[in-house]
Amino acid sequence: MKKITKRSTKEEVLAAYEALVHEKGTAPADVPTEDMNDGKEENITSSKKSVVGTKTTDTAAHDLIAAMREMSERMNRLFDVFVDAVESEARRVHDEEDAFEALLAKRRAEREREEEEKAYTYSIEHKRKTDELARSLEEKKHNFEQSIEERERAIKAREAVVKDAESELADVRKRVENAPKDLEKAVEAATAEARRAAQQEAKVTADLIKKDADREREVARLRIEQLEAALKKADDLTRSFEQAAADAHKKMQELATTVIEGQRPVIVPPARQDIVQK
């Protein structure tokens, strides 16, 4: 709406007022309109005619001028009041428009802020639910994979047990079938082991015997030397005994001859008797 000032023409003021009234939808009763102005102009014309008809020309002119001046002053005052009212209404409307625009801007900002908060809350909640769902899916996936791995391990363990049982059963059957041969081999192996152990023991014994023989040989050598020395002494003693025996034998013969010849008993000394017995 165009701003009204005291310099605005009547048409501009009326146009602005009509626009304001049309915008508000009401028309104050105390504000003059175009019809009121037309009536005032008609009254002024009638007054002019009445004054001219009843008075003289000078008096009528003077009165007419005074009346016109008074009417003009009244019109100016009314116009000023009208302009002030229009300006006040325009300011009020402008202030209301500014307040309404500010309210709209505030509500728009609040709505935008609420939308942003809703969007942020939704994004946070959506992210939380998405993360929770992802964690739940990951946990379920992990549990499922773990259960699958456990089942696979259990199946492999059972397969291994079955395989071991089958292998053990095959080994048992094979051992049963090969029991005589295995027994024979075991006997042969035990015999060979016993023979080897005996040979080893014999070797150890032989080594010990050899060592003992070496020691005994040394001992025997020393013993032989001792015996040789003893034999030498024995030979010397034997020769002395033989000589003594020969001497004793000779004497015995002489005694026997004497006894025979003399028919008398002969007493042999004990020492000579031992020599004779030896």
XYZ file of C-alpha atoms in Angstrom:
278
model
C 0.000 0.000 0.000
C 1.192 3.504 -0.895
C 2.278 5.597 2.078
C -0.019 8.605 2.828
C 1.428 12.004 3.681
C -0.038 15.493 4.149
C 1.030 16.355 0.621
C -1.071 13.560 -0.926
C -4.070 14.593 -3.014
C -7.611 13.822 -2.050
C -7.875 11.146 -4.724
C -4.699 9.482 -3.442
C -5.952 9.619 0.137
C -9.349 8.217 -0.812
C -7.763 5.514 -2.948
C -5.438 4.529 -0.104
C -8.335 4.532 2.346
C -10.523 2.426 0.078
C -7.654 -0.022 -0.367
C -7.217 -0.194 3.400
C -10.965 -0.650 3.942
C -11.053 -3.309 1.248
C -8.097 -5.071 2.939
C -9.708 -4.935 6.390
C -13.274 -5.435 5.181
C -14.663 -2.612 7.433
C -15.283 1.141 7.066
C -15.216 3.391 10.157
C -18.318 5.525 10.430
C -16.478 8.668 11.432
C -14.204 8.798 8.406
C -15.508 10.803 5.436
C -16.048 9.108 2.074
C -16.445 10.365 -1.502
C -20.269 10.626 -1.122
C -19.866 12.643 2.031
C -17.504 14.979 0.225
C -20.001 15.356 -2.640
C -22.741 16.239 -0.153
C -20.482 18.782 1.469
C -19.777 20.331 -1.931
C -23.522 20.527 -2.624
C -24.071 22.166 0.755
C -21.319 24.636 -0.006
C -22.960 25.464 -3.370
C -26.355 25.926 -1.733
C -24.811 28.149 0.913
C -23.181 30.228 -1.770
C -26.494 30.694 -3.575
C -28.302 31.551 -0.355
C -25.737 34.128 0.673
C -25.729 35.728 -2.747
C -29.529 35.950 -2.811
C -30.030 37.508 0.616
C -27.234 39.973 0.912
C -25.672 42.604 -1.201
C -22.862 41.825 -3.514
C -20.079 43.076 -1.227
C -21.506 41.599 1.867
C -22.248 38.400 0.063
C -18.772 38.251 -1.341
C -17.253 38.960 2.060
C -19.435 36.384 3.721
C -18.808 33.930 0.941
C -15.083 34.383 1.274
C -15.331 34.005 5.053
C -17.527 30.949 4.675
C -15.231 29.448 2.081
C -12.232 30.208 4.281
C -13.953 28.612 7.270
C -15.015 25.678 5.125
C -11.507 25.368 3.773
C -10.069 25.425 7.276
C -12.605 22.803 8.378
C -11.790 20.727 5.322
C -8.088 21.064 6.023
C -8.629 20.036 9.632
C -10.814 17.147 8.542
C -8.265 16.253 5.908
C -5.450 16.356 8.484
C -7.520 14.192 10.834
C -8.296 11.841 7.970
C -4.641 11.712 6.943
C -3.574 11.073 10.542
C -6.187 8.335 10.852
C -5.105 6.784 7.590
C -1.431 7.013 8.567
C -2.221 5.527 11.995
C -4.221 2.743 10.395
C -1.501 2.239 7.825
C 1.114 2.074 10.595
C -1.097 -0.332 12.532
C -1.582 -2.470 9.463
C 2.110 -2.245 8.675
C 2.957 -3.157 12.265
C 0.463 -6.019 12.116
C 1.945 -7.109 8.828
C 5.443 -6.904 10.324
C 4.256 -8.760 13.424
C 2.482 -11.302 11.236
C 5.574 -11.689 9.057
C 7.724 -11.981 12.183
C 5.277 -14.534 13.586
C 5.319 -16.389 10.281
C 9.119 -16.220 10.221
C 9.246 -17.379 13.845
C 6.804 -20.199 13.185
C 8.628 -21.035 9.983
C 11.934 -21.082 11.879
C 10.330 -23.134 14.657
C 8.819 -25.477 12.087
C 12.154 -25.732 10.301
C 13.883 -26.297 13.639
C 11.265 -28.905 14.547
C 11.709 -30.508 11.149
C 15.475 -30.438 11.619
C 15.104 -31.865 15.127
C 12.699 -34.486 13.822
C 15.066 -35.265 10.970
C 18.029 -35.391 13.371
C 16.057 -37.491 15.857
C 14.886 -39.720 13.033
C 18.424 -40.037 11.691
C 19.762 -40.816 15.173
C 16.958 -43.305 15.834
C 17.319 -44.743 12.347
C 21.090 -45.055 12.830
C 20.543 -46.615 16.266
C 18.030 -49.100 14.915
C 20.219 -49.746 11.879
C 23.275 -50.290 14.080
C 21.234 -52.455 16.457
C 19.879 -54.458 13.536
C 23.379 -54.738 12.075
C 24.739 -55.892 15.446
C 21.867 -58.345 15.806
C 22.416 -59.663 12.294
C 26.162 -59.846 12.881
C 25.610 -61.663 16.179
C 23.140 -64.063 14.568
C 25.538 -64.570 11.674
C 28.398 -65.189 14.099
C 26.281 -67.601 16.160
C 25.094 -69.360 13.011
C 28.625 -69.645 11.641
C 29.849 -70.821 15.047
C 27.075 -73.424 15.239
C 27.919 -74.546 11.699
C 31.607 -74.785 12.642
C 30.730 -76.719 15.813
C 28.527 -79.079 13.816
C 31.259 -79.523 11.228
C 33.782 -80.192 13.994
C 31.370 -82.665 15.620
C 30.777 -84.372 12.263
C 34.516 -84.498 11.592
C 35.099 -85.839 15.106
C 32.453 -88.533 14.593
C 33.897 -89.306 11.188
C 37.345 -89.546 12.763
C 35.963 -91.822 15.502
C 34.213 -93.968 12.914
C 37.334 -94.005 10.774
C 39.491 -94.939 13.767
C 36.973 -97.615 14.755
C 36.937 -98.976 11.222
C 40.724 -98.859 11.107
C 40.940 -100.518 14.524
C 38.404 -103.143 13.434
C 40.402 -103.785 10.278
C 43.580 -104.013 12.355
C 41.882 -106.422 14.771
C 40.626 -108.554 11.909
C 44.045 -108.456 10.315
C 45.682 -109.351 13.624
C 43.200 -112.199 14.081
C 43.924 -113.432 10.587
C 47.660 -112.982 11.016
C 47.762 -114.173 14.641
C 49.596 -117.434 13.871
C 52.079 -115.674 11.638
C 52.427 -112.835 14.117
C 52.928 -115.346 16.910
C 55.569 -117.094 14.869
C 57.203 -113.797 14.048
C 56.951 -112.773 17.681
C 58.595 -116.029 18.720
C 61.283 -115.543 16.115
C 61.723 -111.942 17.151
C 61.837 -112.936 20.818
C 64.306 -115.682 19.984
C 66.398 -113.292 17.943
C 66.171 -110.733 20.702
C 67.099 -113.340 23.284
C 69.929 -114.506 21.063
C 71.045 -110.946 20.530
C 70.758 -110.274 24.238
C 72.618 -113.485 24.994
C 75.275 -112.597 22.465
C 75.518 -109.151 23.916
C 75.647 -110.591 27.401
C 78.184 -113.162 26.241
C 80.242 -110.439 24.647
C 80.064 -108.395 27.818
C 80.882 -111.500 29.816
C 83.725 -112.345 27.440
C 85.047 -108.832 27.759
C 84.800 -109.104 31.503
C 86.339 -112.560 31.385
C 89.069 -111.264 29.124
C 89.722 -108.469 31.525
C 89.565 -110.942 34.406
C 91.790 -113.320 32.429
C 94.315 -110.600 31.907
C 94.225 -109.863 35.580
C 94.315 -113.567 36.391
C 97.095 -114.066 33.887
C 99.089 -111.405 35.629
C 98.176 -112.945 38.945
C 99.057 -116.372 37.544
C 102.336 -115.061 36.252
C 103.120 -113.731 39.664
C 101.820 -116.947 41.150
C 103.915 -118.943 38.733
C 106.928 -116.989 39.695
C 106.094 -117.619 43.295
C 105.420 -121.282 42.547
C 108.587 -121.567 40.536
C 110.437 -120.145 43.464
C 108.560 -122.504 45.745
C 109.198 -125.414 43.366
C 112.813 -124.547 43.293
C 112.818 -124.602 47.011
C 110.770 -127.802 46.889
C 113.228 -129.324 44.415
C 116.050 -128.391 46.632
C 114.145 -129.800 49.557
C 113.171 -132.858 47.523
C 116.720 -133.461 46.521
C 117.723 -133.140 50.092
C 114.871 -135.467 51.038
C 115.811 -137.862 48.302
C 119.340 -137.793 49.474
C 118.121 -138.326 52.982
C 115.788 -141.073 51.791
C 118.588 -142.706 49.892
C 120.711 -142.499 52.921
C 117.863 -143.823 55.027
C 117.120 -146.569 52.531
C 120.687 -147.525 52.560
C 120.681 -147.595 56.292
C 117.416 -149.527 56.288
C 118.935 -152.076 54.016
C 121.866 -152.263 56.296
C 119.538 -152.578 59.285
C 117.428 -155.175 57.503
C 120.446 -157.136 56.704
C 121.489 -156.852 60.264
C 118.029 -157.883 61.519
C 117.778 -160.724 59.200
C 121.122 -161.798 60.156
C 120.589 -161.205 63.824
C 116.925 -162.195 64.155
C 116.270 -159.378 66.443
C 113.835 -156.520 66.319
C 114.990 -153.205 65.166
C 113.380 -149.973 66.533
C 112.924 -147.284 63.880
C 113.005 -143.715 65.157
C 109.837 -141.605 64.466
C 111.616 -139.157 62.211
C 112.993 -141.934 60.098
C 109.525 -143.523 59.938
C 107.982 -140.358 58.433
C 110.702 -140.205 55.825
C 110.128 -143.822 54.938
C 106.366 -143.283 54.525
C 106.907 -140.326 52.211
